[in-house]
Coordinates of C-alpha atoms in Angstrom, one line a residue:
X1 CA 235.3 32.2 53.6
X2 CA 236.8 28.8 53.6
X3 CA 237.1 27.2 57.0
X4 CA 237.9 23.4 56.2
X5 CA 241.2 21.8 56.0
X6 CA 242.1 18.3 54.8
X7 CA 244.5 16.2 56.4
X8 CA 246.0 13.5 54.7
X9 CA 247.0 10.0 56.6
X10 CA 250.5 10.9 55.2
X11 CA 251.0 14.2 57.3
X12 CA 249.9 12.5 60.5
X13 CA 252.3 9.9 60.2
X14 CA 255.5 12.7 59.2
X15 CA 253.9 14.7 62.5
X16 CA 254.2 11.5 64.6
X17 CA 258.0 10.9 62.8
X18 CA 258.6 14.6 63.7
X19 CA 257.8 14.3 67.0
X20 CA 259.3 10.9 67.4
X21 CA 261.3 12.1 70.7
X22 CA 257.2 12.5 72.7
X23 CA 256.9 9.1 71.7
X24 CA 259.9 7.9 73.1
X25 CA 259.6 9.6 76.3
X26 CA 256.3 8.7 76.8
X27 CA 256.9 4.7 76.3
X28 CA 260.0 5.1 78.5
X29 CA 258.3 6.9 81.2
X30 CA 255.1 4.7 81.2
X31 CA 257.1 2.1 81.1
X32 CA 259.0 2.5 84.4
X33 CA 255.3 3.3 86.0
X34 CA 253.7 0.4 85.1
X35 CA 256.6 -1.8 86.4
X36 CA 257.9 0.3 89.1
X37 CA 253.5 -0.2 90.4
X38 CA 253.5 -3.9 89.9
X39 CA 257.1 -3.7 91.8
X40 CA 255.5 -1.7 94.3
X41 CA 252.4 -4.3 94.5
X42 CA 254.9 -7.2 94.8
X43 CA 256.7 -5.9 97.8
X44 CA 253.7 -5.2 99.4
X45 CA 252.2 -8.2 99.4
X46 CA 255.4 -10.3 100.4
X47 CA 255.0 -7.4 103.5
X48 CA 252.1 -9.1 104.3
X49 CA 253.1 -12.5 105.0
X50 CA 251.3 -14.5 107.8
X51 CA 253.8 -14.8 111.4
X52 CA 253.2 -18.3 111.0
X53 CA 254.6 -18.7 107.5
X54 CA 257.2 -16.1 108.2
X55 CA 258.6 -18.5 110.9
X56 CA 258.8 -22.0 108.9
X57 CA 260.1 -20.0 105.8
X58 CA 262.9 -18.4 107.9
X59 CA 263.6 -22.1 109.2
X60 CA 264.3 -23.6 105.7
X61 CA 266.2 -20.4 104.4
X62 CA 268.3 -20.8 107.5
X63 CA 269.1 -24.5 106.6
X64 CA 269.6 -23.3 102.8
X65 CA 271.5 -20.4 103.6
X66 CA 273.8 -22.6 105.9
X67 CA 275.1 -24.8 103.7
X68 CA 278.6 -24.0 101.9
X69 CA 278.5 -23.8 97.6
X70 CA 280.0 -26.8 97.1
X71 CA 277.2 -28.8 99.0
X72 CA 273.9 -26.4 97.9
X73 CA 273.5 -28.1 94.6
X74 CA 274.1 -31.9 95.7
X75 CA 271.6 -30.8 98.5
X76 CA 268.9 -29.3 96.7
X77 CA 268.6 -32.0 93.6
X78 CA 268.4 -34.4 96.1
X79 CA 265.4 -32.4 97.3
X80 CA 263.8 -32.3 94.7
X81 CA 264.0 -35.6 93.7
X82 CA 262.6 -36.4 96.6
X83 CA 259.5 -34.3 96.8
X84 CA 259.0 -35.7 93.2
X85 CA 258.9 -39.4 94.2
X86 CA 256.8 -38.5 96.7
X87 CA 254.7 -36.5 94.8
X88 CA 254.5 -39.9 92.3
X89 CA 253.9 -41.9 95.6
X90 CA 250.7 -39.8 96.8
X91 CA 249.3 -40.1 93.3
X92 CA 249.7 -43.8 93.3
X93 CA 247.9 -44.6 96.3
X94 CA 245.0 -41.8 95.8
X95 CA 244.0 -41.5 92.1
X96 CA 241.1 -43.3 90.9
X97 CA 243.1 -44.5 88.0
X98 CA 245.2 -46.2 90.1
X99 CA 242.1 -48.4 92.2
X100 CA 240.8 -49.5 88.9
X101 CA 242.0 -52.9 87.8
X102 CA 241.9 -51.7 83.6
X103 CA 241.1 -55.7 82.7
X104 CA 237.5 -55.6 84.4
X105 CA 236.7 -51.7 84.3
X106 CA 233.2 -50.4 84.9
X107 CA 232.9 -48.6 81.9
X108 CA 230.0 -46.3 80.3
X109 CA 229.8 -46.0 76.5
X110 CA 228.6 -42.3 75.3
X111 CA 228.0 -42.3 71.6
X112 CA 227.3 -38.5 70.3
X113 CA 226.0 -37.6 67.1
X114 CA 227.3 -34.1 65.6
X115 CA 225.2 -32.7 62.5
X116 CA 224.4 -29.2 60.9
X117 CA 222.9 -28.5 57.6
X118 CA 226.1 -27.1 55.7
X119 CA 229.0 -29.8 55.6
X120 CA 231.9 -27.2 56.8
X121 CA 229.8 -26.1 59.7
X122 CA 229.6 -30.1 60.9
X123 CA 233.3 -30.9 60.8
X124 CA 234.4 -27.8 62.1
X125 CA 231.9 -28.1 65.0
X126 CA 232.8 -31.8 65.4
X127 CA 236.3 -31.0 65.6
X128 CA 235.2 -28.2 69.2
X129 CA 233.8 -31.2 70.3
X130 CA 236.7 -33.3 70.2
X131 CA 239.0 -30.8 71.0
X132 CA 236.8 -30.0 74.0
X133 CA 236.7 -33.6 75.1
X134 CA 240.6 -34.5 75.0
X135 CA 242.1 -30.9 75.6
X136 CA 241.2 -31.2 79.1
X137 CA 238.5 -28.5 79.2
X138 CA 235.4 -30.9 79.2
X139 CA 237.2 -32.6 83.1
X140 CA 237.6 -29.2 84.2
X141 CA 234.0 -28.5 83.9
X142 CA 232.7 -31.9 85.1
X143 CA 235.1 -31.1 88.5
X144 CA 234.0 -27.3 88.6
X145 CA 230.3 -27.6 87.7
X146 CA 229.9 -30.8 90.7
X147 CA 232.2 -29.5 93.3
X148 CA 234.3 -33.0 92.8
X149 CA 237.0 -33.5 95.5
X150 CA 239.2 -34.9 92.3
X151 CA 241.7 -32.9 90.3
X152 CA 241.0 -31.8 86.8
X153 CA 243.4 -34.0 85.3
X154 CA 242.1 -37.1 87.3
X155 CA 239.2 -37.0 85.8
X156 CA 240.9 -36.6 82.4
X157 CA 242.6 -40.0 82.6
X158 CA 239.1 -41.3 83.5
X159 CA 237.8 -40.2 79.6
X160 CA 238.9 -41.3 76.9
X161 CA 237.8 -40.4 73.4
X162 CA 237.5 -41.3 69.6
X163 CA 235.9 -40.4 66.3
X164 CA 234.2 -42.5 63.9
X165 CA 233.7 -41.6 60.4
X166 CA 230.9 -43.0 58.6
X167 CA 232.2 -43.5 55.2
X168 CA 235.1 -45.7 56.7
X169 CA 234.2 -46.8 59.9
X170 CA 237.9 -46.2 61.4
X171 CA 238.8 -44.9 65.1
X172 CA 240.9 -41.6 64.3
X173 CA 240.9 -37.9 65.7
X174 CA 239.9 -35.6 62.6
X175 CA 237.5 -33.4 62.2
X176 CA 236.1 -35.5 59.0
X177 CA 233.8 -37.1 61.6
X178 CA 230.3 -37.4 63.2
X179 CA 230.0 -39.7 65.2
X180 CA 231.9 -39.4 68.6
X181 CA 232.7 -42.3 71.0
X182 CA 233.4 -41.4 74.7
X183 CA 234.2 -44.2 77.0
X184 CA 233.6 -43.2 80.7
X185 CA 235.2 -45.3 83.3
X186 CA 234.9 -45.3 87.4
X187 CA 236.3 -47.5 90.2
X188 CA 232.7 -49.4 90.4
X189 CA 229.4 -49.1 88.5
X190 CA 227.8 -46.4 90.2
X191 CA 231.3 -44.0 90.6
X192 CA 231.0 -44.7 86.0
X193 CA 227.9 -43.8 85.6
X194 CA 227.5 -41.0 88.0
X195 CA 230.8 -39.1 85.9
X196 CA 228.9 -39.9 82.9
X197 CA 226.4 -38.3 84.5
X198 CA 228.7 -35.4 85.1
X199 CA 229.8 -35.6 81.6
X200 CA 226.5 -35.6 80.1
X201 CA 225.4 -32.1 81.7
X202 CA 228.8 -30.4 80.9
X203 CA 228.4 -31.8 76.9
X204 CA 225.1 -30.0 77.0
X205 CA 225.9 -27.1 78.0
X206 CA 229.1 -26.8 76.0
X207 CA 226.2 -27.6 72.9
X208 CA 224.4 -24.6 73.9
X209 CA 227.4 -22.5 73.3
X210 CA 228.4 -24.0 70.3
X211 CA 225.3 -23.6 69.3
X212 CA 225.5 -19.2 69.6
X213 CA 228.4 -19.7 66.9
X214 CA 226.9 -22.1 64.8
X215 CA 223.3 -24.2 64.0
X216 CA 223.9 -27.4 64.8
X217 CA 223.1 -30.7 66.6
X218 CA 224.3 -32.9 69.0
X219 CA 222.8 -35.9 69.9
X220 CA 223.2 -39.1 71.9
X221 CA 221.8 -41.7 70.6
X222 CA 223.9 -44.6 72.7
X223 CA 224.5 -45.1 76.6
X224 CA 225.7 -48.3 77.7
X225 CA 227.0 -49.4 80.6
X226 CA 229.5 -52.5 80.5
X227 CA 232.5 -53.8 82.1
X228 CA 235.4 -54.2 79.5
X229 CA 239.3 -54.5 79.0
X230 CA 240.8 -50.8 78.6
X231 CA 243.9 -51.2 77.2
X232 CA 244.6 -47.1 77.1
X233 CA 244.4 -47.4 80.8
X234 CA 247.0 -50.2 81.3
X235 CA 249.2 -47.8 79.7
X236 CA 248.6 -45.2 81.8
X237 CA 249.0 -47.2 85.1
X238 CA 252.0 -48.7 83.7
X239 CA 253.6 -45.5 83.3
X240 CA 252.4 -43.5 86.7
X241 CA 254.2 -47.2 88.1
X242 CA 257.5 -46.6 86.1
X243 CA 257.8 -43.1 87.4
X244 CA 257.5 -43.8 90.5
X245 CA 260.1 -47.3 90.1
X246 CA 262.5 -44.5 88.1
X247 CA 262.4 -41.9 90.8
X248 CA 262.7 -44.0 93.8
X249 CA 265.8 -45.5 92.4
X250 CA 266.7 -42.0 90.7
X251 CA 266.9 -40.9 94.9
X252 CA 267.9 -43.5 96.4
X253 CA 270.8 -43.6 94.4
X254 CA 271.4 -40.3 94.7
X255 CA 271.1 -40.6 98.4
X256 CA 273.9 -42.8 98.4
X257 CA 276.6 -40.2 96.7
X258 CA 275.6 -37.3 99.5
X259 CA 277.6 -36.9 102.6
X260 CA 275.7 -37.5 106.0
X261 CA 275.7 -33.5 106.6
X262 CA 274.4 -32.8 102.9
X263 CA 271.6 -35.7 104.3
X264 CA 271.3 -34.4 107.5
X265 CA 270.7 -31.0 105.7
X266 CA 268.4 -32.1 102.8
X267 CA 266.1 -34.1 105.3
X268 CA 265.3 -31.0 107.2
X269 CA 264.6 -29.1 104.3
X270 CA 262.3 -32.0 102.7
X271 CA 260.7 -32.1 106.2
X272 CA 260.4 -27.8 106.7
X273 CA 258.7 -28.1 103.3
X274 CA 256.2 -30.9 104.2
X275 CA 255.2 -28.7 107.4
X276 CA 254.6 -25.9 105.3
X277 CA 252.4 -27.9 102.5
X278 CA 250.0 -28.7 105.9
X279 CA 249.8 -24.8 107.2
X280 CA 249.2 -24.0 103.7
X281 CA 246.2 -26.9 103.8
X282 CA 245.1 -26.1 107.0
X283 CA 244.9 -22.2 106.1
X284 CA 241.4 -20.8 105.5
X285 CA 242.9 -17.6 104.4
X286 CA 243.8 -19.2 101.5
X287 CA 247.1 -17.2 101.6
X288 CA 250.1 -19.4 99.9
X289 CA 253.1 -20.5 101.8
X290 CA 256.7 -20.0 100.7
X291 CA 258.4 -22.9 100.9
X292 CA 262.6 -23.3 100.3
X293 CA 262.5 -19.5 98.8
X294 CA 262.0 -16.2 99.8
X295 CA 260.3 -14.8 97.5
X296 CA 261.6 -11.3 95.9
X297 CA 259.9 -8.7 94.0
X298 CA 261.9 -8.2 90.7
X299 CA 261.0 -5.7 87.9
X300 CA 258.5 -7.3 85.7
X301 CA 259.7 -7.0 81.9
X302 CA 255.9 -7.5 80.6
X303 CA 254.8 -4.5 82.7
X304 CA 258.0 -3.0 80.9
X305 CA 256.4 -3.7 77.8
X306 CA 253.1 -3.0 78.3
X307 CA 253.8 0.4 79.6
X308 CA 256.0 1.3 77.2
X309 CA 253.1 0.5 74.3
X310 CA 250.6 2.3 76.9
X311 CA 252.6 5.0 76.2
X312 CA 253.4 4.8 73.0
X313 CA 249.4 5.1 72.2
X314 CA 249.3 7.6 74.1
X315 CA 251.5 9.8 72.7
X316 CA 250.6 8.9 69.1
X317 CA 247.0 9.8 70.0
X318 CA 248.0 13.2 71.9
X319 CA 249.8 14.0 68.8
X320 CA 247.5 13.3 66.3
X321 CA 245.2 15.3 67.6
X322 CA 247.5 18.2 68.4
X323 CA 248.0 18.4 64.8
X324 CA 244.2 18.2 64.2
X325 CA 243.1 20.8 66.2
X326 CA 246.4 22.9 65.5
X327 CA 244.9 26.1 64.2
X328 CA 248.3 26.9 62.5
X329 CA 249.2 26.5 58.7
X330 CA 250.9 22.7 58.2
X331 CA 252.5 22.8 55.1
X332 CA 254.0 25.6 53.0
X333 CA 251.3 24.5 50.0
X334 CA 248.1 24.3 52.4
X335 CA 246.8 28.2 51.2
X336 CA 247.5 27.0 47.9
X337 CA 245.3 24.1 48.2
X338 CA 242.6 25.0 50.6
X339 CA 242.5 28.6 49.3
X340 CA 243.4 28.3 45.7
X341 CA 246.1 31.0 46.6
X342 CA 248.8 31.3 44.4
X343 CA 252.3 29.7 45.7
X344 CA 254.6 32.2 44.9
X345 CA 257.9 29.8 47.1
X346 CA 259.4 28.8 50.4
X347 CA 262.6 31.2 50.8
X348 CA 263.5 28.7 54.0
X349 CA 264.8 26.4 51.3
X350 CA 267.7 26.6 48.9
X351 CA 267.5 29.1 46.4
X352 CA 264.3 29.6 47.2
X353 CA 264.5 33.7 47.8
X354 CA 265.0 33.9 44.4
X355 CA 262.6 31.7 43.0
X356 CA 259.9 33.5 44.5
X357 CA 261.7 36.4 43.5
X358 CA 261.3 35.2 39.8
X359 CA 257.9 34.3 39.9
X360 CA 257.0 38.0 40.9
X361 CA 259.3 39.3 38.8
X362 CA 257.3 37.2 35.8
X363 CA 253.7 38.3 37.6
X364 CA 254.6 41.9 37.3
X365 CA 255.8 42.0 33.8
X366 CA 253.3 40.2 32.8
X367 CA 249.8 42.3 34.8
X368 CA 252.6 45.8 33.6
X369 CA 253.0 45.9 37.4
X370 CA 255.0 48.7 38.5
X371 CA 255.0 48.3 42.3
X372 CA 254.4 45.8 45.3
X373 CA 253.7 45.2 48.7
X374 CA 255.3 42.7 50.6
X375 CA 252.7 42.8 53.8
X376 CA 253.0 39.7 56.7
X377 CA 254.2 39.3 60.5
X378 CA 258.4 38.6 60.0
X379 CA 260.4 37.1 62.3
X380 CA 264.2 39.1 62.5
X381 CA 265.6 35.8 61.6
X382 CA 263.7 35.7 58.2
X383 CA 264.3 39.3 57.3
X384 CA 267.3 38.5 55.6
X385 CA 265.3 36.1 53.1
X386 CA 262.8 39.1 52.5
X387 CA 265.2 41.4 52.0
X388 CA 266.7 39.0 49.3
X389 CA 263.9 38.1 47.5
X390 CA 262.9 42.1 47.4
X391 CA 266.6 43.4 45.9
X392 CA 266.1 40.7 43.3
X393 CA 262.9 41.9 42.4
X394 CA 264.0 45.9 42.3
X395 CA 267.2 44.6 40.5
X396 CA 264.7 44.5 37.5
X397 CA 262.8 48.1 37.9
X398 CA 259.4 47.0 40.2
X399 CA 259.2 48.4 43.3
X400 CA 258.7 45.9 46.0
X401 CA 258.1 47.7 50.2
X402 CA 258.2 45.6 53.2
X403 CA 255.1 46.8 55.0
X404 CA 254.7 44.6 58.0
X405 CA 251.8 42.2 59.5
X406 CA 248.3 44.2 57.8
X407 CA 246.2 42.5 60.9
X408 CA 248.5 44.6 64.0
X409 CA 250.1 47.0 61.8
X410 CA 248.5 50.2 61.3
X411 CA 250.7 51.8 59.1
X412 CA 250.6 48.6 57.1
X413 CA 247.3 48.7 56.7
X414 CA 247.5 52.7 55.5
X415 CA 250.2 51.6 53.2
X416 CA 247.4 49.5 51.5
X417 CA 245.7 51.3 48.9
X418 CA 243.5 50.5 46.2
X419 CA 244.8 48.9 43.5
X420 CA 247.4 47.9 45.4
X421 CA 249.4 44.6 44.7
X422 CA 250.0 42.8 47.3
X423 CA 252.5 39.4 48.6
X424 CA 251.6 38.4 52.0
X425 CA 254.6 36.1 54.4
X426 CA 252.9 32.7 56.1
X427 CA 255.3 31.3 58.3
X428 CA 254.5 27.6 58.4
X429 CA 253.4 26.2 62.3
X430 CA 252.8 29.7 63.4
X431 CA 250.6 31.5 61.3
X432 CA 246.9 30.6 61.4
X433 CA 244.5 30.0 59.0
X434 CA 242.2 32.3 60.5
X435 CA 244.9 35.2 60.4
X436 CA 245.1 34.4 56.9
X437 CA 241.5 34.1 55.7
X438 CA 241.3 38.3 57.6
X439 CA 244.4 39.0 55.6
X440 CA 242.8 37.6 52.7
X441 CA 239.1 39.5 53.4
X442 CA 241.0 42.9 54.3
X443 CA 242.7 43.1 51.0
X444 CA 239.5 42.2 49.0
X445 CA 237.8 45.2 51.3
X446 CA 240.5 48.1 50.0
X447 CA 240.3 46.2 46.5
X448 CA 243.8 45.5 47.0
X449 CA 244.8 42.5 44.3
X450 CA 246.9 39.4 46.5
X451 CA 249.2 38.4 44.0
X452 CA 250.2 35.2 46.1
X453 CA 251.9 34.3 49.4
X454 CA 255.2 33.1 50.3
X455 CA 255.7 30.6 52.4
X456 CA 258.7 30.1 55.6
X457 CA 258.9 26.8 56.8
X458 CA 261.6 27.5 59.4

């Protein structure tokens, strides 16, 4: 008794297009979950606010939400041209970049030597290296790794990189190269060489991962300590000095078009911010201050999205296997190729009562069949295509009964008799292929000859 059934990649993919209207009320509902929790999340931890912030960010939305429309924009560009210069001005006088004189920099030569025994595997680790050094990723470990007190991107202006290839001996970024010069610089000797230092761990252990992905080596075979001219960091002074020149005249010229109210009002917002820049310092929480904004939870479109492909796989999945595990016939051809049972038609499509009705017809003439037996469970609404396909067939002298389901029925099943030809009903997506394997053994018990089934797909 066959038990197996083979589903094709094709049917899953109608089942999932069938049921198309799970899938869409699953995205939209998992959707609106996700978003409506992270909306949830947001609210609550705006909630939670600190009294001391909540009272310096009620002060500056008082002063913003005092001023009349026609002054709010004049007020707040001014503010944030301010905050920039100042920003500009803070940098200036703290960064190391800015304490070195670039014409007599302290200055630490690394020279690094990339090699690996296949050609592809030396360029393409050569080019990590490079990309490691002047993507920003190499400060950010020298800063994290040593607990430095300077920002990531200090440290950056403080390295500066080139590649040497051998063959021509000219400063380019590619990743034809080998050879890799890093120039180190520091506000005196010791501040160099101790980053170097710093820079010299981090390329190490950045090696040792490279080296999980590919054999390789990377050696330095040059340290040298010097003072020299950097012209790369005249340019960079020059231009942290021309933002700040551009910005202090950008504001104060922009002071001058702004009414002594809009200054009054910008001036206290400028100052409300600064006070809440030092509570946000001074606070060992670490919680963040708000500053000219109260901030509002909004509904987040990319927990929209996310939910609604959450739910989208889950549906698809829940599907799929529904029709996996669905113990019911799939298609109106599955008997006839998991069974080898003959297809006699599907009398749910269009002429099809009397196609099946001329396939029997064709059976009976040609076994000299006299009589059969239309056995299966029939719901009321497919009577009518029974009764069709059997006044066709008794149109042309054979005998054809409706018996009823041969598994529940016990008349049916006295009906049977041997020698019996019989046609059995499958309603596709409700009959079972276990129901039809017993219908199948019960007529080879009474030697009872199944002729074929027909199929109703609807």
């Amino acid at each position: 008794m066959k038990t197996e059934i083979y589903i094709s990649v094709k049917d899953l993919i109608k089942e999932c297009i069938r049921k198309i209207w799970i899938i869409i009320v699953a995205m939209v509902v998992f959707g609106i979950l996700l978003a409506g929790f992270r909306y949830a999340k947001d609210k609550k931890n705006i909630a939670n606010t600190t009294v001391a912030e909540s009272t310096e960010k009620v002060d500056v939305e008082k002063i913003v939400d005092d001023l009349e429309s026609d002054d709010y924009n004049q007020v707040m560009t001014y503010v944030d041209l301010t905050n920039y210069r100042d920003q500009n001005r803070v940098y200036t006088a703290d960064a190391k970049l800015m304490k070195i004189n670039p014409y007599k920099v302290d200055t630490v030569l690394l020279q690094y030597y990339v090699n690996a025994e296949d050609e592809n595997t030396r360029k393409d680790m050569a080019a990590a290296y490079l990309s490691y050094i002047s993507g920003g990723s190499l400060a950010a470990d020298v800063v994290t790794d040593n607990d430095l007190e300077d920002s990531s991107s200090d440290i950056q202006e403080l390295i500066q990189c080139d590649a040497t290839g051998l063959t021509t001996g000219t400063s380019f970024y590619t990743e034809n190269t080998n050879t890799i010069n890093m120039y180190v610089y520091g506000v005196d000797e010791q501040d160099a060489k101790d980053i170097a230092s710093y820079v010299k761990e981090s390329m190490d252990a950045y090696s040792q991962k490279l080296s999980a992905v590919a054999p390789h080596t990377l050696t330095l075979f040059e340290e040298q300590y010097s003072v020299t001219c950097a012209t790369k960091l005249v340019s960079l002074k020059n231009d942290r000095f021309g933002n700040l020149i551009t910005y202090n005249d950008r504001t104060t010229s922009y002071e001058g078009l702004l009414s002594d109210k809009q200054k009054e009002s910008a001036q206290k917002i400028v100052s409300a911010q600064k006070e809440n820049d030092e509570l946000e310092d001074n606070d060992e929480t670490g919680k963040t201050a708000k500053k000219a904004e109260t901030p509002k939870a909004s509904i987040s479109k990319k927990y929209l999205v996310v939910g609604a492909f959450l739910g989208l796989v889950l549906a698809v999945v829940i599907i799929v296997l529904r029709y996996m595990f669905d113990p019911t016939i799939k298609t109106s051809k599955d008997l006839q190729m998991f069974y080898g049972t003959n297809f006699i038609g599907d009398v749910a499509q269009a002429d099809g009562a009397l196609l099946a009705a001329s396939k029997i017809i064709n059976m009976c003439n040609n076994r000299q069949i006299k009589k059969v037996l239309i056995a299966g469970k029939m719901a009321s609404e497919n009577e009518a295509a029974i009764k069709e396909v059997v006044d066709a067939v008794e149109k042309k002298g054979i005998v054809a009964d409706i018996i009823g389901d041969i598994l529940t029925d016990a008349d049916a099943v006295q009906t049977l008799e041997a020698k019996s030809n019989v046609v059995l009903v499958e309603a596709v997506r409700k009959s079972k292929y276990e129901d039809f394997n017993q219908e199948k053994a019960l007529c080879e018990s009474l030697d009872a000859q199944l002729l074929g089934y027909i199929a109703i797909t609807k």
